[in-house]
Amino acid sequence: MYHRGLLDLVFDAARVHRATQDAAEVQCASLLSVKTGGCPENCSYCPQSAHYSTGVEAEPLMTVGEVTAAARTAKANGADRFCLGAAWREVQDGPAFDRVLEMVGAVKRAGLETCVTLGMLTPPQAARLRDAGLDYYNHNLDTGPDFYRQIITTRCYEDRLRTLDAVREAGLKVCCGGILGMGESHDDRIDLLHELARQDPQPESVPINTLVAVAGTPLEDRPPVAWDDLLRMVAAARILMPHARIRLSAGRLQMSDTLQAFCFLAGANSIFLGDRLLTTPNADADGDFALLERLGLRAVEPREAETVSS
Ligand code: SAM
Ligand code: DTB
Ligand code: SF4
């Protein structure tokens, strides 16, 4: 299926998309790095790894007040989901995690869907996140299992799958996807699609990132992803996971409006909104809304904020 003629694949993906979802609706998620840099893992793509000199400095965990203010601003700018990222290998019980739990409650009360990405989790930690009001946990498989070993050596694919199980067991929704452009083969991409689609239930949210090649990381010189490779991946993901939100994630700054339009046609229905991802710049929100309008698409309506102020 992955190697079919591109337009046949896109046509089928568009058909699946229209049959299963409101194809005019695009989710706008906003990202905030609440704990930046200094991460002990050696993920070759990541500017936040302490193993590489990228100019990203380790910063302390943000305060709940700072996060609440950022969530309100993101909502006022049109976001409906707010995702908090931490450059942690894993969650450790203690005051930092307690503060993240408070952040989740505050974001939820501000009227946004909540998502966090904090690294590896145990089942009790996943349950605490659920009890704090978390909707989604993001934990990417990034690529196929064989290529994974060349990208990260400080953890393994099984660790990722174990955390995904803990997230599911706690009743949280799963956000899980990957990155294109790290030097992987088509077979590695097919393996990733297979790993994602065989999960039962399938992830509700599937971010498709293209590598943001950051100077100082081992992948700094990787060439950009070919436009048709990205489109093929989006279309295949849509056919394999008809009910998921498929997000055009990192790397959108380098994509033309035309390519994004094709990706929306092929079933992408979520973007990151706002001028920053975690540590790198993102497309500009005014330009994004103008593009949605030109394409006859509309952003998801955010839910109401709670009236009791926090
Ligand atoms: N430390 C946690 C973890 O690794 O799960 C959460 C934060 S980590 C930055 C979240 C995801 O961001 C990674 O799994 C990867 O898919 C994505 N990411 C990181 N750096 C990237 C880059 N330079 N280009 C594209 N995606 C990237
Ligand atoms: C995901 O799949 N992509 C986001 C989010 N989940 C956490 C992160 C992209 C990071 C891009 C590099 C940076 O800004 O540091
Ligand atoms: Fe750390 Fe996550 Fe970056 Fe890997 S991707 S170095 S775990 S912040």
Short mmCIF file of N, CA, C and O in Angstrom, two decimals, residues 189-281:
data_model
loop_
_atom_site.label_atom_id
_atom_site.label_comp_id
_atom_site.label_asym_id
_atom_site.label_seq_id
_atom_site.Cartn_x
_atom_site.Cartn_y
_atom_site.Cartn_z
N ARG A 189 10.12 3.37 7.70
CA ARG A 189 8.86 4.14 7.82
C ARG A 189 7.66 3.19 7.83
O ARG A 189 6.70 3.42 8.58
N ILE A 190 7.74 2.16 7.01
CA ILE A 190 6.65 1.18 6.98
C ILE A 190 6.57 0.48 8.35
O ILE A 190 5.48 0.27 8.90
N ASP A 191 7.74 0.15 8.92
CA ASP A 191 7.76 -0.48 10.25
C ASP A 191 7.10 0.44 11.29
O ASP A 191 6.36 -0.02 12.16
N LEU A 192 7.40 1.73 11.21
CA LEU A 192 6.78 2.68 12.15
C LEU A 192 5.26 2.68 11.98
O LEU A 192 4.52 2.59 12.97
N LEU A 193 4.81 2.77 10.74
CA LEU A 193 3.36 2.77 10.49
C LEU A 193 2.73 1.51 11.05
O LEU A 193 1.65 1.53 11.66
N HIS A 194 3.44 0.39 10.87
CA HIS A 194 2.92 -0.89 11.35
C HIS A 194 2.82 -0.89 12.88
O HIS A 194 1.81 -1.28 13.45
N GLU A 195 3.88 -0.40 13.54
CA GLU A 195 3.87 -0.36 15.02
C GLU A 195 2.75 0.53 15.54
O GLU A 195 2.12 0.22 16.55
N LEU A 196 2.52 1.63 14.86
CA LEU A 196 1.46 2.56 15.31
C LEU A 196 0.09 1.94 15.09
O LEU A 196 -0.76 1.93 15.98
N ALA A 197 -0.11 1.40 13.88
CA ALA A 197 -1.46 0.95 13.50
C ALA A 197 -1.85 -0.34 14.21
O ALA A 197 -3.04 -0.62 14.36
N ARG A 198 -0.84 -1.13 14.65
CA ARG A 198 -1.20 -2.40 15.29
C ARG A 198 -1.55 -2.22 16.76
O ARG A 198 -1.98 -3.18 17.42
N GLN A 199 -1.34 -1.03 17.30
CA GLN A 199 -1.73 -0.82 18.69
C GLN A 199 -3.24 -0.95 18.81
O GLN A 199 -3.98 -0.56 17.91
N ASP A 200 -3.68 -1.51 19.91
CA ASP A 200 -5.10 -1.76 20.09
C ASP A 200 -5.54 -1.24 21.47
O ASP A 200 -5.17 -1.85 22.47
N PRO A 201 -6.29 -0.14 21.53
CA PRO A 201 -6.76 0.66 20.41
C PRO A 201 -5.63 1.48 19.77
O PRO A 201 -4.58 1.67 20.40
N GLN A 202 -5.88 1.95 18.56
CA GLN A 202 -4.87 2.77 17.88
C GLN A 202 -4.73 4.13 18.59
O GLN A 202 -5.66 4.58 19.26
N PRO A 203 -3.58 4.79 18.42
CA PRO A 203 -3.43 6.12 19.03
C PRO A 203 -4.50 7.09 18.51
O PRO A 203 -4.83 7.06 17.34
N GLU A 204 -5.02 7.91 19.41
CA GLU A 204 -6.04 8.91 19.00
C GLU A 204 -5.39 10.06 18.25
O GLU A 204 -6.05 10.79 17.52
N SER A 205 -4.08 10.24 18.48
CA SER A 205 -3.39 11.41 17.95
C SER A 205 -2.04 10.94 17.42
O SER A 205 -1.32 10.22 18.12
N VAL A 206 -1.71 11.29 16.17
CA VAL A 206 -0.48 10.81 15.55
C VAL A 206 0.32 11.97 14.96
O VAL A 206 0.02 12.44 13.86
N PRO A 207 1.31 12.47 15.70
CA PRO A 207 2.13 13.55 15.15
C PRO A 207 3.13 13.01 14.12
O PRO A 207 3.84 12.05 14.40
N ILE A 208 3.16 13.64 12.95
CA ILE A 208 4.17 13.31 11.95
C ILE A 208 5.11 14.52 11.86
O ILE A 208 4.74 15.57 11.35
N ASN A 209 6.29 14.34 12.44
CA ASN A 209 7.30 15.40 12.45
C ASN A 209 8.24 15.19 11.27
O ASN A 209 8.54 14.06 10.90
N THR A 210 8.73 16.28 10.66
CA THR A 210 9.92 16.14 9.82
C THR A 210 11.05 16.76 10.63
O THR A 210 10.84 17.71 11.39
N LEU A 211 12.22 16.15 10.50
CA LEU A 211 13.35 16.56 11.33
C LEU A 211 13.63 18.05 11.22
O LEU A 211 13.75 18.59 10.12
N VAL A 212 13.73 18.71 12.39
CA VAL A 212 14.28 20.06 12.42
C VAL A 212 15.77 19.83 12.72
O VAL A 212 16.13 19.43 13.83
N ALA A 213 16.60 19.98 11.69
CA ALA A 213 18.02 19.65 11.83
C ALA A 213 18.73 20.78 12.58
O ALA A 213 18.91 21.87 12.03
N VAL A 214 19.07 20.52 13.83
CA VAL A 214 19.64 21.58 14.68
C VAL A 214 21.16 21.42 14.74
O VAL A 214 21.67 20.31 15.00
N ALA A 215 21.88 22.52 14.51
CA ALA A 215 23.35 22.50 14.54
C ALA A 215 23.83 22.02 15.90
O ALA A 215 23.32 22.46 16.94
N GLY A 216 24.80 21.10 15.88
CA GLY A 216 25.34 20.55 17.13
C GLY A 216 24.81 19.16 17.41
O GLY A 216 25.43 18.40 18.16
N THR A 217 23.68 18.78 16.79
CA THR A 217 23.17 17.41 16.95
C THR A 217 23.81 16.52 15.89
O THR A 217 24.22 17.01 14.84
N PRO A 218 23.89 15.21 16.13
CA PRO A 218 24.49 14.32 15.13
C PRO A 218 23.75 14.34 13.79
O PRO A 218 24.33 13.97 12.77
N LEU A 219 22.51 14.79 13.76
CA LEU A 219 21.74 14.79 12.51
C LEU A 219 21.71 16.17 11.84
O LEU A 219 20.88 16.42 10.96
N GLU A 220 22.62 17.04 12.24
CA GLU A 220 22.56 18.43 11.76
C GLU A 220 22.62 18.55 10.24
O GLU A 220 22.10 19.50 9.67
N ASP A 221 23.29 17.59 9.57
CA ASP A 221 23.48 17.72 8.11
C ASP A 221 22.48 16.91 7.29
O ASP A 221 22.66 16.76 6.08
N ARG A 222 21.49 16.36 7.91
CA ARG A 222 20.52 15.55 7.14
C ARG A 222 19.79 16.44 6.13
O ARG A 222 19.34 17.54 6.48
N PRO A 223 19.63 15.97 4.91
CA PRO A 223 18.90 16.77 3.92
C PRO A 223 17.41 16.80 4.25
O PRO A 223 16.91 15.90 4.95
N PRO A 224 16.69 17.81 3.74
CA PRO A 224 15.25 17.88 4.01
C PRO A 224 14.50 16.68 3.42
O PRO A 224 14.97 16.06 2.47
N VAL A 225 13.34 16.41 3.99
CA VAL A 225 12.49 15.30 3.51
C VAL A 225 11.85 15.71 2.18
O VAL A 225 11.37 16.84 2.05
N ALA A 226 11.85 14.80 1.21
CA ALA A 226 11.20 15.09 -0.08
C ALA A 226 9.70 15.28 0.16
O ALA A 226 9.10 14.55 0.96
N TRP A 227 9.09 16.23 -0.54
CA TRP A 227 7.68 16.55 -0.29
C TRP A 227 6.78 15.34 -0.51
O TRP A 227 5.81 15.13 0.23
N ASP A 228 7.12 14.52 -1.54
CA ASP A 228 6.24 13.39 -1.83
C ASP A 228 6.38 12.29 -0.77
O ASP A 228 5.44 11.54 -0.53
N ASP A 229 7.54 12.23 -0.11
CA ASP A 229 7.70 11.25 0.98
C ASP A 229 6.79 11.61 2.16
O ASP A 229 6.17 10.74 2.78
N LEU A 230 6.72 12.91 2.47
CA LEU A 230 5.85 13.33 3.57
C LEU A 230 4.39 13.06 3.23
O LEU A 230 3.63 12.50 4.04
N LEU A 231 4.01 13.43 2.01
CA LEU A 231 2.62 13.24 1.59
C LEU A 231 2.24 11.76 1.62
O LEU A 231 1.15 11.38 2.09
N ARG A 232 3.15 10.92 1.17
CA ARG A 232 2.90 9.46 1.17
C ARG A 232 2.70 8.96 2.60
O ARG A 232 1.82 8.14 2.87
N MET A 233 3.51 9.47 3.52
CA MET A 233 3.42 9.04 4.92
C MET A 233 2.08 9.47 5.53
O MET A 233 1.42 8.68 6.23
N VAL A 234 1.68 10.70 5.26
CA VAL A 234 0.41 11.20 5.79
C VAL A 234 -0.75 10.36 5.23
O VAL A 234 -1.64 9.91 5.97
N ALA A 235 -0.73 10.13 3.92
CA ALA A 235 -1.82 9.39 3.29
C ALA A 235 -1.90 7.95 3.84
O ALA A 235 -2.98 7.46 4.17
N ALA A 236 -0.73 7.32 3.95
CA ALA A 236 -0.71 5.94 4.46
C ALA A 236 -1.21 5.90 5.90
O ALA A 236 -1.98 5.02 6.29
N ALA A 237 -0.77 6.88 6.71
CA ALA A 237 -1.21 6.92 8.11
C ALA A 237 -2.73 7.10 8.19
O ALA A 237 -3.41 6.46 9.00
N ARG A 238 -3.28 7.95 7.34
CA ARG A 238 -4.73 8.17 7.36
C ARG A 238 -5.50 6.90 7.00
O ARG A 238 -6.50 6.57 7.65
N ILE A 239 -5.01 6.16 6.00
CA ILE A 239 -5.72 4.93 5.60
C ILE A 239 -5.62 3.88 6.72
O ILE A 239 -6.60 3.21 7.05
N LEU A 240 -4.44 3.79 7.34
CA LEU A 240 -4.24 2.77 8.38
C LEU A 240 -4.91 3.13 9.71
O LEU A 240 -5.25 2.25 10.49
N MET A 241 -5.04 4.45 9.98
CA MET A 241 -5.62 4.89 11.27
C MET A 241 -6.72 5.91 11.00
O MET A 241 -6.55 7.11 11.22
N PRO A 242 -7.85 5.41 10.51
CA PRO A 242 -8.90 6.31 10.00
C PRO A 242 -9.44 7.29 11.03
O PRO A 242 -9.87 8.38 10.67
N HIS A 243 -9.41 6.90 12.32
CA HIS A 243 -10.05 7.76 13.33
C HIS A 243 -9.08 8.68 14.06
O HIS A 243 -9.49 9.47 14.91
N ALA A 244 -7.79 8.57 13.76
CA ALA A 244 -6.80 9.38 14.50
C ALA A 244 -6.80 10.83 14.01
O ALA A 244 -7.20 11.12 12.89
N ARG A 245 -6.33 11.70 14.91
CA ARG A 245 -5.95 13.05 14.48
C ARG A 245 -4.53 12.95 14.00
O ARG A 245 -3.64 12.57 14.77
N ILE A 246 -4.27 13.28 12.75
CA ILE A 246 -2.92 13.21 12.22
C ILE A 246 -2.36 14.63 12.15
O ILE A 246 -2.95 15.51 11.51
N ARG A 247 -1.27 14.82 12.90
CA ARG A 247 -0.76 16.19 13.04
C ARG A 247 0.48 16.43 12.17
O ARG A 247 1.45 15.68 12.24
N LEU A 248 0.41 17.47 11.35
CA LEU A 248 1.62 17.97 10.66
C LEU A 248 2.37 18.71 11.74
O LEU A 248 2.00 19.82 12.11
N SER A 249 3.44 18.12 12.26
CA SER A 249 4.05 18.63 13.49
C SER A 249 5.31 19.42 13.18
O SER A 249 5.25 20.34 12.37
N ALA A 250 6.44 19.04 13.78
CA ALA A 250 7.67 19.83 13.56
C ALA A 250 8.02 19.86 12.07
O ALA A 250 7.73 18.91 11.34
N GLY A 251 8.65 20.94 11.65
CA GLY A 251 9.13 21.04 10.26
C GLY A 251 8.18 21.77 9.33
O GLY A 251 8.47 21.94 8.15
N ARG A 252 7.05 22.26 9.86
CA ARG A 252 6.06 22.91 8.98
C ARG A 252 6.56 24.26 8.44
O ARG A 252 6.12 24.71 7.39
N LEU A 253 7.50 24.84 9.19
CA LEU A 253 8.07 26.12 8.76
C LEU A 253 8.72 25.99 7.38
O LEU A 253 8.75 26.94 6.59
N GLN A 254 9.25 24.81 7.11
CA GLN A 254 9.94 24.58 5.82
C GLN A 254 8.98 24.11 4.72
O GLN A 254 9.39 23.89 3.60
N MET A 255 7.70 23.92 5.05
CA MET A 255 6.78 23.36 4.05
C MET A 255 6.04 24.49 3.33
O MET A 255 5.59 25.44 3.97
N SER A 256 5.87 24.34 2.03
CA SER A 256 5.10 25.33 1.27
C SER A 256 3.61 25.19 1.63
O SER A 256 3.17 24.14 2.13
N ASP A 257 2.85 26.24 1.34
CA ASP A 257 1.40 26.16 1.52
C ASP A 257 0.82 25.04 0.66
O ASP A 257 -0.10 24.33 1.06
N THR A 258 1.38 24.89 -0.53
CA THR A 258 0.86 23.87 -1.45
C THR A 258 1.03 22.46 -0.86
O THR A 258 0.11 21.64 -0.91
N LEU A 259 2.22 22.20 -0.30
CA LEU A 259 2.43 20.88 0.30
C LEU A 259 1.49 20.68 1.49
O LEU A 259 0.91 19.60 1.65
N GLN A 260 1.33 21.71 2.31
CA GLN A 260 0.42 21.56 3.45
C GLN A 260 -1.00 21.29 2.95
O GLN A 260 -1.72 20.46 3.53
N ALA A 261 -1.40 21.96 1.87
CA ALA A 261 -2.74 21.75 1.32
C ALA A 261 -2.91 20.29 0.90
O ALA A 261 -3.93 19.65 1.21
N PHE A 262 -1.90 19.73 0.23
CA PHE A 262 -1.97 18.33 -0.18
C PHE A 262 -2.06 17.42 1.05
O PHE A 262 -2.78 16.42 1.05
N CYS A 263 -1.30 17.76 2.09
CA CYS A 263 -1.32 16.93 3.31
C CYS A 263 -2.71 16.98 3.97
O CYS A 263 -3.21 15.95 4.45
N PHE A 264 -3.35 18.16 3.99
CA PHE A 264 -4.72 18.23 4.54
C PHE A 264 -5.66 17.39 3.69
O PHE A 264 -6.54 16.70 4.21
N LEU A 265 -5.47 17.42 2.37
CA LEU A 265 -6.31 16.61 1.49
C LEU A 265 -6.11 15.12 1.81
O LEU A 265 -7.06 14.34 1.83
N ALA A 266 -4.87 14.74 2.07
CA ALA A 266 -4.55 13.33 2.33
C ALA A 266 -4.87 12.91 3.76
O ALA A 266 -4.57 11.79 4.15
N GLY A 267 -5.48 13.80 4.55
CA GLY A 267 -5.97 13.37 5.85
C GLY A 267 -5.33 13.99 7.06
O GLY A 267 -5.73 13.70 8.19
N ALA A 268 -4.32 14.86 6.89
CA ALA A 268 -3.78 15.55 8.07
C ALA A 268 -4.89 16.46 8.60
O ALA A 268 -5.58 17.12 7.81
N ASN A 269 -5.10 16.49 9.91
CA ASN A 269 -6.15 17.35 10.46
C ASN A 269 -5.78 17.95 11.81
O ASN A 269 -6.63 18.16 12.67
N SER A 270 -4.51 18.25 11.95
CA SER A 270 -4.06 18.92 13.17
C SER A 270 -2.72 19.59 12.87
O SER A 270 -1.95 19.09 12.05
N ILE A 271 -2.49 20.72 13.52
CA ILE A 271 -1.19 21.42 13.37
C ILE A 271 -0.76 21.94 14.75
O ILE A 271 -1.59 22.04 15.67
N PHE A 272 0.51 22.27 14.86
CA PHE A 272 0.96 23.04 16.01
C PHE A 272 0.84 24.51 15.66
O PHE A 272 1.35 24.96 14.63
N LEU A 273 0.16 25.24 16.53
CA LEU A 273 -0.09 26.65 16.29
C LEU A 273 0.78 27.48 17.23
O LEU A 273 0.89 27.16 18.41
N GLY A 274 1.35 28.56 16.72
CA GLY A 274 2.14 29.44 17.59
C GLY A 274 3.57 29.51 17.10
O GLY A 274 4.03 28.63 16.37
N ASP A 275 4.27 30.57 17.52
CA ASP A 275 5.56 30.84 16.89
C ASP A 275 6.71 29.96 17.38
O ASP A 275 7.81 30.03 16.85
N ARG A 276 6.45 29.11 18.40
CA ARG A 276 7.51 28.21 18.86
C ARG A 276 7.01 26.79 18.99
O ARG A 276 5.86 26.55 19.37
N LEU A 277 7.91 25.83 18.70
CA LEU A 277 7.64 24.44 19.06
C LEU A 277 8.14 24.30 20.50
O LEU A 277 7.63 24.98 21.38
N LEU A 278 9.16 23.46 20.75
CA LEU A 278 9.72 23.43 22.10
C LEU A 278 10.89 24.40 22.19
O LEU A 278 10.87 25.35 22.98
N THR A 279 11.90 24.20 21.34
CA THR A 279 13.07 25.10 21.36
C THR A 279 13.31 25.74 20.01
O THR A 279 14.24 26.54 19.87
N THR A 280 12.55 25.37 19.00
CA THR A 280 12.79 25.89 17.64
C THR A 280 11.55 26.65 17.16
O THR A 280 10.45 26.44 17.68
N PRO A 281 11.74 27.54 16.15
CA PRO A 281 10.59 28.33 15.67
C PRO A 281 9.58 27.51 14.89
O PRO A 281 9.91 26.47 14.30
#
